[in-house]
Tab-separated table of C-alpha atoms and ligand atoms in Angstrom:
chain	number	residue	atom	x	y	z
A	1	MET	CA	-0.132	0.195	0.033
A	2	PRO	CA	1.808	3.696	-0.969
A	3	SER	CA	2.451	5.448	1.957
A	4	ILE	CA	2.539	9.377	1.883
A	5	PHE	CA	6.331	9.007	1.120
A	6	THR	CA	5.053	7.831	-2.148
A	7	LYS	CA	3.615	10.495	-2.919
A	8	ILE	CA	6.354	13.072	-2.518
A	9	ILE	CA	8.555	10.236	-4.770
A	10	ASP	CA	6.023	11.006	-7.080
A	11	ARG	CA	5.771	14.594	-6.238
A	12	GLU	CA	2.234	14.604	-5.833
A	13	ILE	CA	2.976	16.361	-2.304
A	14	PRO	CA	5.740	18.643	-2.143
A	15	ALA	CA	9.382	18.161	0.062
A	16	ASP	CA	12.524	19.882	0.172
A	17	VAL	CA	14.315	17.546	-1.914
A	18	VAL	CA	18.348	17.834	-1.210
A	19	PHE	CA	19.388	14.555	-3.310
A	20	GLU	CA	17.937	12.436	-5.654
A	21	ASP	CA	19.058	9.594	-7.708
A	22	ASP	CA	17.577	6.359	-9.877
A	23	THR	CA	17.388	4.432	-6.135
A	24	CYS	CA	17.040	6.722	-3.171
A	25	LEU	CA	15.214	9.961	-2.825
A	26	ALA	CA	16.583	12.488	0.664
A	27	PHE	CA	14.577	15.075	1.450
A	28	ARG	CA	14.139	17.562	5.106
A	29	ASP	CA	11.512	15.918	7.664
A	30	ILE	CA	8.567	18.209	7.686
A	31	THR	CA	9.206	18.091	12.062
A	32	PRO	CA	12.588	18.258	12.135
A	33	LYS	CA	14.039	16.512	15.816
A	34	ALA	CA	17.299	17.812	15.007
A	35	PRO	CA	19.082	21.235	13.405
A	36	THR	CA	19.519	18.979	10.236
A	37	HIS	CA	16.821	16.191	10.051
A	38	ILE	CA	17.007	14.483	6.521
A	39	LEU	CA	14.549	11.221	5.490
A	40	ILE	CA	16.639	8.711	3.050
A	41	ILE	CA	14.386	6.564	1.376
A	42	PRO	CA	14.541	3.841	-1.716
A	43	LYS	CA	12.494	4.537	-4.634
A	44	ARG	CA	11.665	1.483	-4.690
A	45	GLU	CA	8.812	0.411	-1.773
A	46	ILE	CA	9.782	-1.024	0.929
A	47	MET	CA	7.435	-0.902	4.021
A	48	SER	CA	10.427	-2.126	6.640
A	49	LEU	CA	13.762	-3.050	7.459
A	50	ASP	CA	12.055	-6.781	7.871
A	51	ASP	CA	10.178	-6.464	4.648
A	52	LEU	CA	14.231	-6.313	3.052
A	53	SER	CA	14.897	-9.261	0.443
A	54	ASP	CA	18.063	-10.056	-0.919
A	55	GLU	CA	17.708	-8.230	-3.973
A	56	ASP	CA	17.689	-4.991	-1.910
A	57	GLU	CA	20.907	-5.351	-0.577
A	58	GLN	CA	22.284	-2.641	-3.075
A	59	THR	CA	19.452	-0.211	-1.960
A	60	VAL	CA	19.685	-0.096	1.008
A	61	GLY	CA	23.751	0.781	1.095
A	62	ARG	CA	23.414	3.272	-1.667
A	63	CYS	CA	21.108	4.665	0.782
A	64	VAL	CA	23.512	4.467	3.992
A	65	MET	CA	26.030	5.541	1.371
A	66	VAL	CA	23.657	8.818	0.219
A	67	ALA	CA	23.323	9.413	3.836
A	68	SER	CA	27.272	9.861	4.126
A	69	LYS	CA	27.618	12.041	1.548
A	70	ILE	CA	24.656	14.530	2.752
A	71	ALA	CA	26.026	14.501	5.902
A	72	ALA	CA	29.343	15.653	4.801
A	73	SER	CA	27.255	18.196	2.326
A	74	GLU	CA	25.651	19.397	5.514
A	75	GLY	CA	28.408	19.907	7.437
A	76	LEU	CA	27.862	17.800	10.170
A	77	THR	CA	31.784	17.278	10.678
A	78	ASP	CA	31.384	16.894	14.472
A	79	GLY	CA	29.293	13.731	13.989
A	80	TYR	CA	25.351	12.753	13.550
A	81	ARG	CA	23.245	9.733	13.686
A	82	LEU	CA	21.701	7.399	11.420
A	83	VAL	CA	18.192	5.819	12.411
A	84	VAL	CA	16.090	3.317	11.348
A	85	ASN	CA	12.819	2.727	12.799
A	86	CYS	CA	11.120	-0.776	12.601
A	87	GLY	CA	7.690	-2.274	13.559
A	88	SER	CA	5.624	-0.311	15.970
A	89	ASP	CA	7.886	-1.256	19.398
A	90	GLY	CA	10.938	0.326	17.183
A	91	GLY	CA	8.317	3.931	16.817
A	92	GLN	CA	7.894	3.337	13.008
A	93	GLU	CA	5.243	5.745	11.713
A	94	VAL	CA	5.264	5.533	8.270
A	95	PRO	CA	5.116	2.217	6.007
A	96	HIS	CA	8.048	2.895	3.795
A	97	LEU	CA	11.697	2.141	4.742
A	98	HIS	CA	13.745	5.286	5.691
A	99	PHE	CA	16.833	6.334	7.057
A	100	HIS	CA	16.959	9.079	9.703
A	101	LEU	CA	19.676	11.460	9.603
A	102	LEU	CA	20.430	13.691	12.387
A	103	GLY	CA	22.642	15.996	13.394
A	104	GLY	CA	23.652	19.601	14.631
A	105	ARG	CA	23.526	18.893	17.687
A	106	LYS	CA	25.150	16.418	20.732
A	107	MET	CA	22.714	13.400	20.614
A	108	THR	CA	21.780	11.422	23.618
A	109	TRP	CA	21.982	7.442	24.476
A	110	PRO	CA	20.349	5.536	24.857
A	111	PRO	CA	17.346	6.940	22.527
A	112	GLY	CA	13.876	7.609	24.085
B	1	5GP	P1	8.828	7.115	11.548
B	1	5GP	O1	8.556	7.217	12.989
B	1	5GP	O2	8.174	6.801	10.495
B	1	5GP	O3	10.323	6.692	11.337
B	1	5GP	O4	9.374	8.455	10.722
B	1	5GP	C1	8.568	9.239	10.197
B	1	5GP	C2	9.563	10.455	9.676
B	1	5GP	O5	8.608	11.068	8.234
B	1	5GP	C3	8.831	11.646	11.032
B	1	5GP	O6	9.732	12.265	11.751
B	1	5GP	C4	7.613	12.334	10.682
B	1	5GP	O7	7.716	13.758	10.762
B	1	5GP	C5	8.136	12.422	8.642
B	1	5GP	N1	7.252	12.761	7.771
B	1	5GP	C6	5.522	12.285	8.129
B	1	5GP	N2	5.374	13.019	6.921
B	1	5GP	C7	5.833	13.901	5.982
B	1	5GP	C8	5.569	14.131	5.232
B	1	5GP	O8	4.523	14.725	4.634
B	1	5GP	N3	6.624	15.350	4.748
B	1	5GP	C9	7.777	15.183	5.164
B	1	5GP	N4	9.072	15.729	4.600
B	1	5GP	N5	8.102	14.467	6.431
B	1	5GP	C10	7.187	13.461	6.820
């Protein structure tokens, strides 16, 4: 079932896109939890980490590489956090796999 992120990929709803290639799309989170909060998503409709198949390996790898490149372009030289929420206990709200790139402030551990 298409989520709101599919609508962003299809440009049916607007987003502040910071990166796009054939595999991934990255855009700023609408309610940022850090000074830099960017979501990196595969264009392929994958609901969550639990829905990955072997053929998604390159796609996931590409998303992680893109996150690292965006962190550099955003000037996150002191570090950042890359988070994937999975399922209800993981706090996932949007059923389309996404990587949260958070930076620009000191993160705490453990997360809440
Ligand atoms: P989750 O809780 O599923 O890991 O994270 C979903 C994220 O998507 C949240 O941080 C939320 O703010 C963000 N989000 C939800 N709807 C939209 C939207 O329409 N546009 C953008 N840019 N971000 C969204």
